[in-house]
């Protein structure tokens, strides 16, 4: 069975077929960097990570683009409330850009620790204002906008397909107009493309535009940046389910409004929420747990990754310390079993290349397990079933230890649990003798990047990440470190 994904647009599971053979354009909404990511946000990024890894395993070259929201996001997604960045900067006595930089670094520190492969492109909203203005001009030229009270709005009543993604009904949206919070809006569902000082006198970051000095609405950044890096039509757009009715609905209206191309995005993938005993975890409400909180309670970030992939991304997942404890115990037994297997397998090096799909090995017990594992992932990314197959493999006495090890490492290319660590010295850290080999891989990745062979460069980064090595591209070159 080829890879199938549940597409929010149309609400059905479909075979994944990219626009251009062999290549996938993937956009995942990134963080608003006014605070630490909470563990619910990390669920979204682990979901993106598993999907990107899976697509790469299926042979696609994935261009993974993620935005960093450092301007324009108000506390209410529908243009109401305060500016999240401005408020946070004021509270911390820092500038907006300092605040953004601090939390962007903190974000990547967390995602590295939880073994999320960094996107191919990370784009900051404040560095793409020209592109947003250019896109808004196109939307305006096609007649979808109006000015009111100093702001430029998108008029949803002019866009016939408005609400298709979220199954919103235009008559209901119009009825909502009576309760509109912003009196400048003709319809409560209309949204701001460009704010001017008329709304926020103290806005820290403002730019000149054809509509006056001001700043962009939140939704336009994702349309402008995804189109810039992935083209006017692309394959997959991902985010949490909270984004379906407003943010993603508005992104579609803007992008298709500007280009006239439908569908702008072919597959919409949305993860369900991580919930606490007390309900939704929310950054703006201030009540949330970070990865560091878990670490301070003695958990390894990978315990949390294990906990997350134990649930299907489209089902709500309830966080509790007890279930995290359960995940830690399971991950520990997994690593112990792997260490035991490695001892039993002895000199038979699990890193030696083995073709699992060669005719000679088809029908072997390891291949059967791998087939079931792949089938689970191809069935709308069923990580719980995939994890069960990993366990099934480890408990299957019919599988020779060396085969089992190879199969586990192969499975881990998608699961990202750093199972490799069980084999290198038995500890959680890579031993120093691996240093030369790692440096050689880093040099090969740099050469691949210089030759613009990004698929190869990504493959090497993945390989290193499997060994618990994180790469950082700095101005003076690539440096590596062991993941914490
Ligand atoms: P934000 O930084 O608030 O824009 O959110 C970043 C990502 O996390 C978005 O894709 C959200 O949909 C997602 N998200 C927010 N809260 C949760 C949660 N409790 N569980 C899962 N995903 C979430
Ligand atoms: Zn977005």
GROMACS .gro file of C-alpha atoms and ligand atoms in nm:
model
  508
    1UNK     CA    1   0.000   0.000   0.000
    2UNK     CA    2   0.145   0.340  -0.090
    3UNK     CA    3   0.156   0.617   0.169
    4UNK     CA    4  -0.190   0.744   0.263
    5UNK     CA    5  -0.267   1.058   0.459
    6UNK     CA    6  -0.585   1.188   0.611
    7UNK     CA    7  -0.651   1.515   0.431
    8UNK     CA    8  -0.844   1.771   0.636
    9UNK     CA    9  -0.945   1.925   0.305
   10UNK     CA   10  -1.222   1.682   0.213
   11UNK     CA   11  -1.196   1.487   0.542
   12UNK     CA   12  -1.078   1.161   0.395
   13UNK     CA   13  -0.773   0.942   0.379
   14UNK     CA   14  -0.602   0.963   0.040
   15UNK     CA   15  -0.300   0.821  -0.134
   16UNK     CA   16  -0.020   1.075  -0.120
   17UNK     CA   17   0.089   1.176  -0.469
   18UNK     CA   18   0.320   1.478  -0.490
   19UNK     CA   19   0.277   1.749  -0.751
   20UNK     CA   20   0.622   1.682  -0.890
   21UNK     CA   21   0.751   1.326  -0.888
   22UNK     CA   22   1.009   1.259  -0.621
   23UNK     CA   23   0.988   1.597  -0.450
   24UNK     CA   24   0.767   1.717  -0.166
   25UNK     CA   25   0.700   2.076  -0.064
   26UNK     CA   26   0.610   2.071   0.308
   27UNK     CA   27   0.515   2.372   0.520
   28UNK     CA   28   0.458   2.345   0.892
   29UNK     CA   29   0.343   2.645   1.093
   30UNK     CA   30   0.623   2.737   1.330
   31UNK     CA   31   0.624   2.893   1.676
   32UNK     CA   32   0.532   3.242   1.784
   33UNK     CA   33   0.849   3.322   1.973
   34UNK     CA   34   0.721   3.517   2.270
   35UNK     CA   35   0.766   3.238   2.521
   36UNK     CA   36   0.904   2.885   2.552
   37UNK     CA   37   0.734   2.616   2.348
   38UNK     CA   38   0.509   2.406   2.571
   39UNK     CA   39   0.493   2.030   2.547
   40UNK     CA   40   0.166   2.058   2.350
   41UNK     CA   41   0.343   2.264   2.083
   42UNK     CA   42   0.614   1.999   2.074
   43UNK     CA   43   0.349   1.744   1.982
   44UNK     CA   44   0.292   1.942   1.662
   45UNK     CA   45   0.663   1.950   1.577
   46UNK     CA   46   0.715   1.581   1.649
   47UNK     CA   47   0.418   1.509   1.419
   48UNK     CA   48   0.580   1.714   1.141
   49UNK     CA   49   0.912   1.543   1.206
   50UNK     CA   50   0.772   1.191   1.179
   51UNK     CA   51   0.595   1.278   0.857
   52UNK     CA   52   0.902   1.439   0.703
   53UNK     CA   53   1.119   1.143   0.803
   54UNK     CA   54   0.861   0.903   0.661
   55UNK     CA   55   0.842   1.089   0.331
   56UNK     CA   56   1.221   1.080   0.306
   57UNK     CA   57   1.219   0.706   0.379
   58UNK     CA   58   0.969   0.666   0.096
   59UNK     CA   59   1.228   0.820  -0.134
   60UNK     CA   60   1.101   1.177  -0.162
   61UNK     CA   61   1.325   1.478  -0.142
   62UNK     CA   62   1.143   1.691   0.112
   63UNK     CA   63   1.177   2.065   0.123
   64UNK     CA   64   1.058   2.136   0.476
   65UNK     CA   65   0.982   2.503   0.541
   66UNK     CA   66   0.894   2.646   0.881
   67UNK     CA   67   0.818   3.004   0.977
   68UNK     CA   68   0.913   3.185   1.294
   69UNK     CA   69   0.640   3.432   1.393
   70UNK     CA   70   0.811   3.737   1.539
   71UNK     CA   71   0.549   3.996   1.446
   72UNK     CA   72   0.176   4.040   1.403
   73UNK     CA   73   0.029   3.759   1.617
   74UNK     CA   74  -0.238   3.892   1.851
   75UNK     CA   75  -0.357   3.693   2.150
   76UNK     CA   76  -0.687   3.623   1.971
   77UNK     CA   77  -0.631   3.453   1.634
   78UNK     CA   78  -0.910   3.669   1.491
   79UNK     CA   79  -0.724   4.003   1.531
   80UNK     CA   80  -0.847   4.068   1.884
   81UNK     CA   81  -0.641   4.126   2.197
   82UNK     CA   82  -0.284   4.234   2.251
   83UNK     CA   83   0.023   4.175   2.038
   84UNK     CA   84   0.192   3.865   2.183
   85UNK     CA   85   0.548   3.971   2.098
   86UNK     CA   86   0.511   4.331   2.216
   87UNK     CA   87   0.353   4.225   2.544
   88UNK     CA   88   0.619   3.963   2.619
   89UNK     CA   89   0.908   4.200   2.532
   90UNK     CA   90   0.765   4.471   2.758
   91UNK     CA   91   0.725   4.225   3.046
   92UNK     CA   92   1.086   4.113   3.011
   93UNK     CA   93   1.233   4.459   2.954
   94UNK     CA   94   1.378   4.354   2.617
   95UNK     CA   95   1.322   4.460   2.258
   96UNK     CA   96   1.088   4.253   2.043
   97UNK     CA   97   1.375   4.126   1.831
   98UNK     CA   98   1.585   4.029   2.135
   99UNK     CA   99   1.285   3.845   2.275
  100UNK     CA  100   1.229   3.671   1.941
  101UNK     CA  101   1.594   3.567   1.915
  102UNK     CA  102   1.601   3.432   2.268
  103UNK     CA  103   1.289   3.218   2.227
  104UNK     CA  104   1.388   3.105   1.878
  105UNK     CA  105   1.712   2.962   2.021
  106UNK     CA  106   1.518   2.808   2.309
  107UNK     CA  107   1.276   2.653   2.061
  108UNK     CA  108   1.551   2.484   1.860
  109UNK     CA  109   1.723   2.375   2.176
  110UNK     CA  110   1.402   2.191   2.269
  111UNK     CA  111   1.335   2.044   1.926
  112UNK     CA  112   1.697   1.926   1.899
  113UNK     CA  113   1.669   1.756   2.236
  114UNK     CA  114   1.357   1.576   2.129
  115UNK     CA  115   1.532   1.471   1.807
  116UNK     CA  116   1.326   1.673   1.562
  117UNK     CA  117   1.528   1.720   1.244
  118UNK     CA  118   1.563   2.089   1.167
  119UNK     CA  119   1.362   2.215   0.869
  120UNK     CA  120   1.539   2.276   0.537
  121UNK     CA  121   1.430   2.642   0.554
  122UNK     CA  122   1.351   2.842   0.869
  123UNK     CA  123   1.209   3.183   0.781
  124UNK     CA  124   1.144   3.476   1.013
  125UNK     CA  125   0.838   3.687   0.946
  126UNK     CA  126   1.021   4.016   1.006
  127UNK     CA  127   1.266   3.927   0.729
  128UNK     CA  128   0.989   3.875   0.472
  129UNK     CA  129   0.781   4.191   0.496
  130UNK     CA  130   0.842   4.285   0.128
  131UNK     CA  131   0.702   3.951   0.016
  132UNK     CA  132   0.395   4.000   0.233
  133UNK     CA  133   0.334   4.348   0.092
  134UNK     CA  134   0.371   4.214  -0.262
  135UNK     CA  135   0.120   3.936  -0.191
  136UNK     CA  136  -0.129   4.174  -0.029
  137UNK     CA  137  -0.106   4.394  -0.341
  138UNK     CA  138  -0.202   4.095  -0.556
  139UNK     CA  139  -0.497   4.020  -0.326
  140UNK     CA  140  -0.602   4.384  -0.350
  141UNK     CA  141  -0.572   4.389  -0.730
  142UNK     CA  142  -0.808   4.093  -0.748
  143UNK     CA  143  -1.070   4.277  -0.546
  144UNK     CA  144  -1.073   4.092  -0.214
  145UNK     CA  145  -0.985   4.380   0.019
  146UNK     CA  146  -1.126   4.694   0.177
  147UNK     CA  147  -0.980   4.964   0.400
  148UNK     CA  148  -1.150   5.059   0.719
  149UNK     CA  149  -1.036   5.251   1.026
  150UNK     CA  150  -0.680   5.255   0.893
  151UNK     CA  151  -0.647   4.879   0.842
  152UNK     CA  152  -0.666   4.674   0.527
  153UNK     CA  153  -0.907   4.380   0.558
  154UNK     CA  154  -0.974   4.065   0.359
  155UNK     CA  155  -1.342   4.054   0.264
  156UNK     CA  156  -1.440   3.689   0.306
  157UNK     CA  157  -1.777   3.737   0.137
  158UNK     CA  158  -1.594   3.790  -0.195
  159UNK     CA  159  -1.412   3.459  -0.174
  160UNK     CA  160  -1.656   3.187  -0.276
  161UNK     CA  161  -1.475   2.892  -0.122
  162UNK     CA  162  -1.417   3.062   0.213
  163UNK     CA  163  -1.437   2.810   0.494
  164UNK     CA  164  -1.407   2.498   0.275
  165UNK     CA  165  -1.125   2.354   0.487
  166UNK     CA  166  -1.308   2.400   0.815
  167UNK     CA  167  -1.654   2.320   0.672
  168UNK     CA  168  -1.769   2.666   0.777
  169UNK     CA  169  -2.098   2.791   0.637
  170UNK     CA  170  -2.110   3.136   0.490
  171UNK     CA  171  -2.464   3.201   0.616
  172UNK     CA  172  -2.348   3.126   0.971
  173UNK     CA  173  -2.042   3.346   0.925
  174UNK     CA  174  -2.264   3.631   0.807
  175UNK     CA  175  -2.493   3.586   1.103
  176UNK     CA  176  -2.184   3.619   1.323
  177UNK     CA  177  -2.133   3.970   1.184
  178UNK     CA  178  -2.375   4.107   1.442
  179UNK     CA  179  -2.135   4.009   1.718
  180UNK     CA  180  -1.822   4.140   1.549
  181UNK     CA  181  -1.562   4.262   1.801
  182UNK     CA  182  -1.389   4.494   1.557
  183UNK     CA  183  -1.635   4.757   1.437
  184UNK     CA  184  -1.421   4.828   1.131
  185UNK     CA  185  -1.498   4.483   0.995
  186UNK     CA  186  -1.789   4.437   0.759
  187UNK     CA  187  -1.816   4.075   0.867
  188UNK     CA  188  -1.680   3.917   1.185
  189UNK     CA  189  -1.489   3.662   0.974
  190UNK     CA  190  -1.301   3.934   0.783
  191UNK     CA  191  -0.940   3.961   0.891
  192UNK     CA  192  -0.658   4.210   0.882
  193UNK     CA  193  -0.396   4.193   0.610
  194UNK     CA  194  -0.218   4.509   0.716
  195UNK     CA  195  -0.249   4.706   1.039
  196UNK     CA  196  -0.155   5.072   1.061
  197UNK     CA  197  -0.086   5.281   1.369
  198UNK     CA  198  -0.456   5.346   1.395
  199UNK     CA  199  -0.490   5.018   1.586
  200UNK     CA  200  -0.172   5.001   1.796
  201UNK     CA  201  -0.005   5.330   1.874
  202UNK     CA  202   0.289   5.162   2.048
  203UNK     CA  203   0.373   4.896   1.795
  204UNK     CA  204   0.748   4.831   1.818
  205UNK     CA  205   0.812   4.718   1.462
  206UNK     CA  206   0.652   4.904   1.172
  207UNK     CA  207   0.720   4.924   0.800
  208UNK     CA  208   0.614   5.153   0.514
  209UNK     CA  209   0.353   5.010   0.285
  210UNK     CA  210   0.104   5.129   0.023
  211UNK     CA  211  -0.157   5.129   0.304
  212UNK     CA  212   0.043   5.337   0.549
  213UNK     CA  213   0.316   5.269   0.802
  214UNK     CA  214   0.226   4.961   0.999
  215UNK     CA  215   0.268   4.586   1.019
  216UNK     CA  216   0.123   4.269   0.870
  217UNK     CA  217  -0.156   4.054   1.006
  218UNK     CA  218  -0.050   3.712   1.130
  219UNK     CA  219  -0.203   3.497   0.857
  220UNK     CA  220  -0.033   3.669   0.562
  221UNK     CA  221   0.314   3.565   0.676
  222UNK     CA  222   0.249   3.195   0.621
  223UNK     CA  223   0.097   3.255   0.277
  224UNK     CA  224   0.383   3.478   0.167
  225UNK     CA  225   0.668   3.268   0.301
  226UNK     CA  226   0.534   2.930   0.191
  227UNK     CA  227   0.472   3.064  -0.160
  228UNK     CA  228   0.819   3.216  -0.168
  229UNK     CA  229   0.994   2.891  -0.077
  230UNK     CA  230   0.757   2.628  -0.216
  231UNK     CA  231   0.579   2.793  -0.508
  232UNK     CA  232   0.218   2.894  -0.574
  233UNK     CA  233   0.095   2.539  -0.526
  234UNK     CA  234   0.256   2.281  -0.302
  235UNK     CA  235   0.199   1.944  -0.142
  236UNK     CA  236   0.155   1.945   0.237
  237UNK     CA  237   0.070   2.205   0.498
  238UNK     CA  238   0.066   2.100   0.863
  239UNK     CA  239  -0.028   2.244   1.201
  240UNK     CA  240  -0.244   2.182   1.505
  241UNK     CA  241  -0.622   2.144   1.475
  242UNK     CA  242  -0.676   2.483   1.638
  243UNK     CA  243  -0.554   2.638   1.313
  244UNK     CA  244  -0.823   2.485   1.093
  245UNK     CA  245  -1.109   2.736   1.138
  246UNK     CA  246  -0.915   3.063   1.140
  247UNK     CA  247  -0.546   3.063   1.056
  248UNK     CA  248  -0.541   2.800   0.782
  249UNK     CA  249  -0.881   2.901   0.651
  250UNK     CA  250  -0.750   3.255   0.613
  251UNK     CA  251  -0.420   3.141   0.463
  252UNK     CA  252  -0.615   2.960   0.189
  253UNK     CA  253  -0.834   3.264   0.119
  254UNK     CA  254  -0.528   3.488   0.088
  255UNK     CA  255  -0.317   3.254  -0.123
  256UNK     CA  256  -0.590   3.142  -0.360
  257UNK     CA  257  -0.726   3.498  -0.364
  258UNK     CA  258  -0.386   3.624  -0.482
  259UNK     CA  259  -0.303   3.351  -0.736
  260UNK     CA  260  -0.639   3.212  -0.844
  261UNK     CA  261  -0.489   2.862  -0.813
  262UNK     CA  262  -0.701   2.597  -0.640
  263UNK     CA  263  -0.613   2.403  -0.438
  264UNK     CA  264  -0.322   2.607  -0.308
  265UNK     CA  265  -0.219   2.317  -0.085
  266UNK     CA  266  -0.309   1.961  -0.179
  267UNK     CA  267  -0.290   1.785   0.158
  268UNK     CA  268  -0.368   1.944   0.493
  269UNK     CA  269  -0.240   1.748   0.792
  270UNK     CA  270  -0.356   1.848   1.140
  271UNK     CA  271  -0.252   1.705   1.474
  272UNK     CA  272  -0.496   1.678   1.763
  273UNK     CA  273  -0.417   1.842   2.093
  274UNK     CA  274  -0.216   1.730   2.388
  275UNK     CA  275  -0.438   1.795   2.688
  276UNK     CA  276  -0.368   1.818   3.055
  277UNK     CA  277  -0.592   1.681   3.327
  278UNK     CA  278  -0.732   2.032   3.347
  279UNK     CA  279  -0.794   2.068   2.973
  280UNK     CA  280  -0.613   2.253   2.697
  281UNK     CA  281  -0.255   2.362   2.752
  282UNK     CA  282  -0.210   2.723   2.652
  283UNK     CA  283   0.096   2.944   2.616
  284UNK     CA  284  -0.097   3.268   2.641
  285UNK     CA  285  -0.282   3.158   2.957
  286UNK     CA  286   0.061   3.103   3.115
  287UNK     CA  287  -0.025   2.756   3.254
  288UNK     CA  288   0.190   2.507   3.071
  289UNK     CA  289   0.478   2.262   3.097
  290UNK     CA  290   0.798   2.292   2.898
  291UNK     CA  291   1.042   2.020   2.799
  292UNK     CA  292   1.281   2.161   3.058
  293UNK     CA  293   1.015   2.103   3.327
  294UNK     CA  294   1.013   1.736   3.230
  295UNK     CA  295   1.393   1.721   3.231
  296UNK     CA  296   1.400   1.877   3.576
  297UNK     CA  297   1.172   1.597   3.695
  298UNK     CA  298   1.438   1.351   3.579
  299UNK     CA  299   1.298   1.258   3.237
  300UNK     CA  300   1.501   1.228   2.920
  301UNK     CA  301   1.350   1.434   2.634
  302UNK     CA  302   1.327   1.107   2.439
  303UNK     CA  303   1.092   0.967   2.704
  304UNK     CA  304   0.854   1.240   2.598
  305UNK     CA  305   0.907   1.160   2.230
  306UNK     CA  306   0.831   0.795   2.307
  307UNK     CA  307   0.517   0.902   2.495
  308UNK     CA  308   0.404   1.112   2.196
  309UNK     CA  309   0.449   0.847   1.931
  310UNK     CA  310   0.255   0.604   2.148
  311UNK     CA  311  -0.054   0.803   2.044
  312UNK     CA  312  -0.191   0.855   1.694
  313UNK     CA  313  -0.142   1.215   1.586
  314UNK     CA  314  -0.514   1.257   1.507
  315UNK     CA  315  -0.629   1.147   1.852
  316UNK     CA  316  -0.630   1.366   2.155
  317UNK     CA  317  -0.352   1.271   2.393
  318UNK     CA  318  -0.383   1.318   2.766
  319UNK     CA  319  -0.063   1.410   2.944
  320UNK     CA  320   0.000   1.287   3.296
  321UNK     CA  321   0.317   1.228   3.493
  322UNK     CA  322   0.213   0.864   3.534
  323UNK     CA  323   0.189   0.804   3.163
  324UNK     CA  324   0.521   0.978   3.107
  325UNK     CA  325   0.666   0.748   3.369
  326UNK     CA  326   0.519   0.455   3.176
  327UNK     CA  327   0.687   0.580   2.858
  328UNK     CA  328   1.019   0.611   3.037
  329UNK     CA  329   0.998   0.253   3.162
  330UNK     CA  330   0.908   0.120   2.818
  331UNK     CA  331   1.189   0.312   2.653
  332UNK     CA  332   1.431   0.181   2.912
  333UNK     CA  333   1.325  -0.182   2.846
  334UNK     CA  334   1.355  -0.114   2.475
  335UNK     CA  335   1.713   0.009   2.513
  336UNK     CA  336   1.798  -0.281   2.748
  337UNK     CA  337   1.666  -0.533   2.498
  338UNK     CA  338   1.864  -0.371   2.220
  339UNK     CA  339   2.183  -0.384   2.426
  340UNK     CA  340   2.121  -0.751   2.493
  341UNK     CA  341   2.058  -0.817   2.126
  342UNK     CA  342   2.379  -0.635   2.035
  343UNK     CA  343   2.572  -0.858   2.275
  344UNK     CA  344   2.411  -1.168   2.131
  345UNK     CA  345   2.469  -1.055   1.776
  346UNK     CA  346   2.837  -1.013   1.869
  347UNK     CA  347   3.069  -0.920   1.586
  348UNK     CA  348   2.793  -0.917   1.331
  349UNK     CA  349   2.790  -0.544   1.278
  350UNK     CA  350   2.437  -0.407   1.260
  351UNK     CA  351   2.559  -0.105   1.063
  352UNK     CA  352   2.664  -0.314   0.767
  353UNK     CA  353   2.439  -0.235   0.474
  354UNK     CA  354   2.163  -0.488   0.429
  355UNK     CA  355   1.900  -0.468   0.167
  356UNK     CA  356   1.578  -0.568   0.335
  357UNK     CA  357   1.393  -0.575   0.009
  358UNK     CA  358   1.631  -0.802  -0.175
  359UNK     CA  359   1.452  -1.112  -0.313
  360UNK     CA  360   1.681  -1.340  -0.108
  361UNK     CA  361   1.558  -1.195   0.219
  362UNK     CA  362   1.193  -1.149   0.136
  363UNK     CA  363   0.978  -1.379   0.345
  364UNK     CA  364   1.229  -1.373   0.631
  365UNK     CA  365   1.071  -1.304   0.972
  366UNK     CA  366   1.248  -0.966   0.999
  367UNK     CA  367   1.110  -0.861   0.663
  368UNK     CA  368   0.758  -0.956   0.767
  369UNK     CA  369   0.792  -0.732   1.073
  370UNK     CA  370   0.932  -0.452   0.864
  371UNK     CA  371   0.649  -0.483   0.614
  372UNK     CA  372   0.395  -0.456   0.894
  373UNK     CA  373   0.583  -0.159   1.038
  374UNK     CA  374   0.584   0.017   0.702
  375UNK     CA  375   0.218  -0.065   0.642
  376UNK     CA  376   0.129   0.094   0.977
  377UNK     CA  377   0.310   0.415   0.891
  378UNK     CA  378   0.169   0.423   0.540
  379UNK     CA  379  -0.178   0.402   0.693
  380UNK     CA  380  -0.197   0.769   0.794
  381UNK     CA  381   0.118   0.754   1.007
  382UNK     CA  382   0.002   0.504   1.267
  383UNK     CA  383   0.295   0.538   1.507
  384UNK     CA  384   0.124   0.334   1.783
  385UNK     CA  385   0.099   0.034   1.550
  386UNK     CA  386   0.450   0.094   1.423
  387UNK     CA  387   0.580   0.096   1.779
  388UNK     CA  388   0.394  -0.228   1.846
  389UNK     CA  389   0.570  -0.381   1.543
  390UNK     CA  390   0.905  -0.271   1.680
  391UNK     CA  391   0.824  -0.451   2.005
  392UNK     CA  392   0.692  -0.751   1.813
  393UNK     CA  393   1.021  -0.772   1.629
  394UNK     CA  394   1.223  -0.756   1.949
  395UNK     CA  395   1.021  -1.033   2.106
  396UNK     CA  396   1.023  -1.255   1.797
  397UNK     CA  397   1.261  -1.544   1.860
  398UNK     CA  398   1.244  -1.644   1.495
  399UNK     CA  399   1.437  -1.332   1.396
  400UNK     CA  400   1.818  -1.369   1.416
  401UNK     CA  401   1.962  -1.104   1.653
  402UNK     CA  402   2.171  -0.927   1.389
  403UNK     CA  403   1.869  -0.901   1.159
  404UNK     CA  404   1.656  -0.772   1.445
  405UNK     CA  405   1.913  -0.504   1.521
  406UNK     CA  406   1.933  -0.390   1.162
  407UNK     CA  407   1.556  -0.383   1.136
  408UNK     CA  408   1.528  -0.177   1.457
  409UNK     CA  409   1.778   0.078   1.333
  410UNK     CA  410   1.590   0.098   1.008
  411UNK     CA  411   1.261   0.156   1.194
  412UNK     CA  412   1.425   0.422   1.404
  413UNK     CA  413   1.499   0.631   1.096
  414UNK     CA  414   1.132   0.729   1.117
  415UNK     CA  415   1.064   0.692   1.490
  416UNK     CA  416   1.372   0.895   1.586
  417UNK     CA  417   1.423   0.738   1.928
  418UNK     CA  418   1.803   0.729   1.895
  419UNK     CA  419   1.808   0.352   1.938
  420UNK     CA  420   2.161   0.372   1.805
  421UNK     CA  421   2.266   0.486   2.151
  422UNK     CA  422   2.206   0.140   2.287
  423UNK     CA  423   2.472   0.006   2.053
  424UNK     CA  424   2.747   0.258   2.097
  425UNK     CA  425   2.914   0.168   2.420
  426UNK     CA  426   2.583   0.083   2.578
  427UNK     CA  427   2.551   0.430   2.729
  428UNK     CA  428   2.350   0.735   2.640
  429UNK     CA  429   2.654   0.916   2.496
  430UNK     CA  430   2.858   0.848   2.184
  431UNK     CA  431   3.212   0.731   2.278
  432UNK     CA  432   3.509   0.945   2.167
  433UNK     CA  433   3.631   0.692   1.911
  434UNK     CA  434   3.329   0.782   1.703
  435UNK     CA  435   3.451   1.141   1.674
  436UNK     CA  436   3.666   1.086   1.364
  437UNK     CA  437   3.381   0.909   1.187
  438UNK     CA  438   3.139   1.188   1.278
  439UNK     CA  439   3.380   1.450   1.154
  440UNK     CA  440   3.415   1.266   0.831
  441UNK     CA  441   3.034   1.263   0.792
  442UNK     CA  442   3.018   1.637   0.869
  443UNK     CA  443   3.280   1.705   0.600
  444UNK     CA  444   3.084   1.492   0.351
  445UNK     CA  445   2.766   1.682   0.434
  446UNK     CA  446   2.941   2.016   0.379
  447UNK     CA  447   3.068   1.894   0.044
  448UNK     CA  448   2.716   1.779  -0.052
  449UNK     CA  449   2.575   2.119   0.048
  450UNK     CA  450   2.841   2.302  -0.151
  451UNK     CA  451   2.746   2.086  -0.452
  452UNK     CA  452   2.378   2.174  -0.386
  453UNK     CA  453   2.302   1.803  -0.334
  454UNK     CA  454   2.056   1.877  -0.056
  455UNK     CA  455   1.908   1.529  -0.054
  456UNK     CA  456   2.249   1.384   0.027
  457UNK     CA  457   2.320   1.660   0.281
  458UNK     CA  458   1.987   1.589   0.452
  459UNK     CA  459   2.052   1.216   0.448
  460UNK     CA  460   2.386   1.268   0.624
  461UNK     CA  461   2.229   1.501   0.879
  462UNK     CA  462   1.969   1.232   0.947
  463UNK     CA  463   2.236   0.969   0.980
  464UNK     CA  464   2.420   1.186   1.233
  465UNK     CA  465   2.101   1.259   1.416
  466UNK     CA  466   2.046   0.886   1.454
  467UNK     CA  467   2.380   0.875   1.629
  468UNK     CA  468   2.274   1.144   1.871
  469UNK     CA  469   2.472   1.416   1.693
  470UNK     CA  470   2.324   1.760   1.632
  471UNK     CA  471   2.467   1.986   1.362
  472UNK     CA  472   2.461   2.361   1.380
  473UNK     CA  473   2.540   2.573   1.078
  474UNK     CA  474   2.715   2.884   1.205
  475UNK     CA  475   2.870   3.175   1.019
  476UNK     CA  476   3.210   3.015   1.060
  477UNK     CA  477   3.106   2.670   0.946
  478UNK     CA  478   2.924   2.363   1.071
  479UNK     CA  479   2.975   2.256   1.428
  480UNK     CA  480   2.845   1.940   1.589
  481UNK     CA  481   2.759   1.844   1.940
  482UNK     CA  482   2.602   1.555   2.121
  483UNK     CA  483   2.232   1.599   2.175
  484UNK     CA  484   2.158   1.662   2.540
  485LIG     P1  485   0.186   2.856   1.843
  485LIG     O1  486   0.331   2.880   1.882
  485LIG     O2  487   0.089   2.891   1.950
  485LIG     O3  488   0.154   2.925   1.712
  485LIG     O4  489   0.167   2.700   1.821
  485LIG     C1  490   0.260   2.621   1.754
  485LIG     C2  491   0.197   2.489   1.707
  485LIG     O5  492   0.154   2.411   1.819
  485LIG     C3  493   0.072   2.506   1.620
  485LIG     O6  494   0.078   2.412   1.515
  485LIG     C4  495  -0.042   2.476   1.715
  485LIG     O7  496  -0.154   2.431   1.645
  485LIG     C5  497   0.019   2.367   1.799
  485LIG     N1  498  -0.040   2.348   1.932
  485LIG     C6  499  -0.072   2.446   2.021
  485LIG     N2  500  -0.118   2.391   2.136
  485LIG     C7  501  -0.115   2.256   2.120
  485LIG     C8  502  -0.149   2.143   2.204
  485LIG     N3  503  -0.192   2.158   2.328
  485LIG     N4  504  -0.134   2.017   2.152
  485LIG     C9  505  -0.087   2.000   2.028
  485LIG     N5  506  -0.052   2.101   1.944
  485LIG    C10  507  -0.065   2.229   1.989
  486LIG    ZN1  508   0.086   2.944   0.979
   0.00000   0.00000   0.00000
